Short mmCIF file of C-alpha atoms in Angstrom, two decimals:
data_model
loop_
_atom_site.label_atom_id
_atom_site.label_comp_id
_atom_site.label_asym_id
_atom_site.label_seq_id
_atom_site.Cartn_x
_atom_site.Cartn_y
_atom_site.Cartn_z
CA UNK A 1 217.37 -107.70 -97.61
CA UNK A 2 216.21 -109.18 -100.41
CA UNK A 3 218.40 -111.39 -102.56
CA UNK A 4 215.40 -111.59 -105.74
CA UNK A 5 213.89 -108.71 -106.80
CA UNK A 6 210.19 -109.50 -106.19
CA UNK A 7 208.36 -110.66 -109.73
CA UNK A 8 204.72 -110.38 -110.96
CA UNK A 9 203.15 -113.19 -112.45
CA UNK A 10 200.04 -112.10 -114.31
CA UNK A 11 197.52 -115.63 -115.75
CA UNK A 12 194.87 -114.56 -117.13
CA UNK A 13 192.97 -113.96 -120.76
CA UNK A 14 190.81 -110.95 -121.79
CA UNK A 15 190.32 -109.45 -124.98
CA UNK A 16 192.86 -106.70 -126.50
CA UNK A 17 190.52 -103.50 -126.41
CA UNK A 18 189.67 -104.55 -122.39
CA UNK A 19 193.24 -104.52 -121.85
CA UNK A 20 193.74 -101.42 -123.65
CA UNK A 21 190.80 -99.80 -121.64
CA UNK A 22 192.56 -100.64 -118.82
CA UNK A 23 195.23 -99.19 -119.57
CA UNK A 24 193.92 -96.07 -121.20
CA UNK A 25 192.28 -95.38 -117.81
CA UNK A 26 194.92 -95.75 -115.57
CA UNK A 27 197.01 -93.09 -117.41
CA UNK A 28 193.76 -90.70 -117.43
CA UNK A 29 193.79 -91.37 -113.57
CA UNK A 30 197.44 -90.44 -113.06
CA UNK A 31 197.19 -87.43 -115.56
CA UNK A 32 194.01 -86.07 -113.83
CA UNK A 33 195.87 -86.56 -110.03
CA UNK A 34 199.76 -85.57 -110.91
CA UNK A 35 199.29 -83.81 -114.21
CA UNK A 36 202.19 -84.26 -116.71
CA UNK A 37 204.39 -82.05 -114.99
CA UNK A 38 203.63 -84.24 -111.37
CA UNK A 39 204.09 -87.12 -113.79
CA UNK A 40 207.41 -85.91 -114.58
CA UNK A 41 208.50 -84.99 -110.96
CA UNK A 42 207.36 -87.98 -109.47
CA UNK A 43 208.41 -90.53 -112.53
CA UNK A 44 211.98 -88.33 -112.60
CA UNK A 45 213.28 -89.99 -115.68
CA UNK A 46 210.78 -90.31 -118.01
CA UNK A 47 208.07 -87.76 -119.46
CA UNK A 48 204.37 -88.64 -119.72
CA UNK A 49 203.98 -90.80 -122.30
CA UNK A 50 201.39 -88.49 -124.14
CA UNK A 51 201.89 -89.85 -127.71
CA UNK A 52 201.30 -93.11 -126.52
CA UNK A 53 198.27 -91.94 -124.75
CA UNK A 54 196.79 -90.15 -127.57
CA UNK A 55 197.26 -93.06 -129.82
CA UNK A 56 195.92 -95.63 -127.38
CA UNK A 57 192.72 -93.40 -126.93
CA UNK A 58 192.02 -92.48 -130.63
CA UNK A 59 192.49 -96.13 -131.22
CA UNK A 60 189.87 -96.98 -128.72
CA UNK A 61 187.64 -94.35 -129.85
CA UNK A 62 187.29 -95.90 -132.98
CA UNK A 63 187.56 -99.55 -132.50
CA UNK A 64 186.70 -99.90 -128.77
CA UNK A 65 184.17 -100.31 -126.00
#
């Protein structure tokens, strides 16, 4: 066993919006495979984040890539 939990060290730059994009399409991926109610049943404690999604991806729409 264990006796650290495992961390993730992330280095590295990129702009905002390519970050965002990133992000943006890694929640359309999991909505398009689990759908919000797979979301839900595999995630257990926490909903989609749909707000969160629809605000990332109107932002994007008009300011992104």
């Amino acid at each position: 066993m264990l006796k650290e939990s495992p961390v993730l060290k992330l280095d590295s730059i990129c702009p905002l919006n390519d970050l965002a994009r990133a992000v943006l399409i890694a929640l359309e991926i999991l909505l398009e495979k689990h759908g919000v109610e797979g979301y839900k049943k595999l995630w257990v404690l926490h909903d989609f984040p749909m707000n969160l999604y629809l605000r990332l991806k109107s932002y994007l729409d008009a300011n992104g890539k």
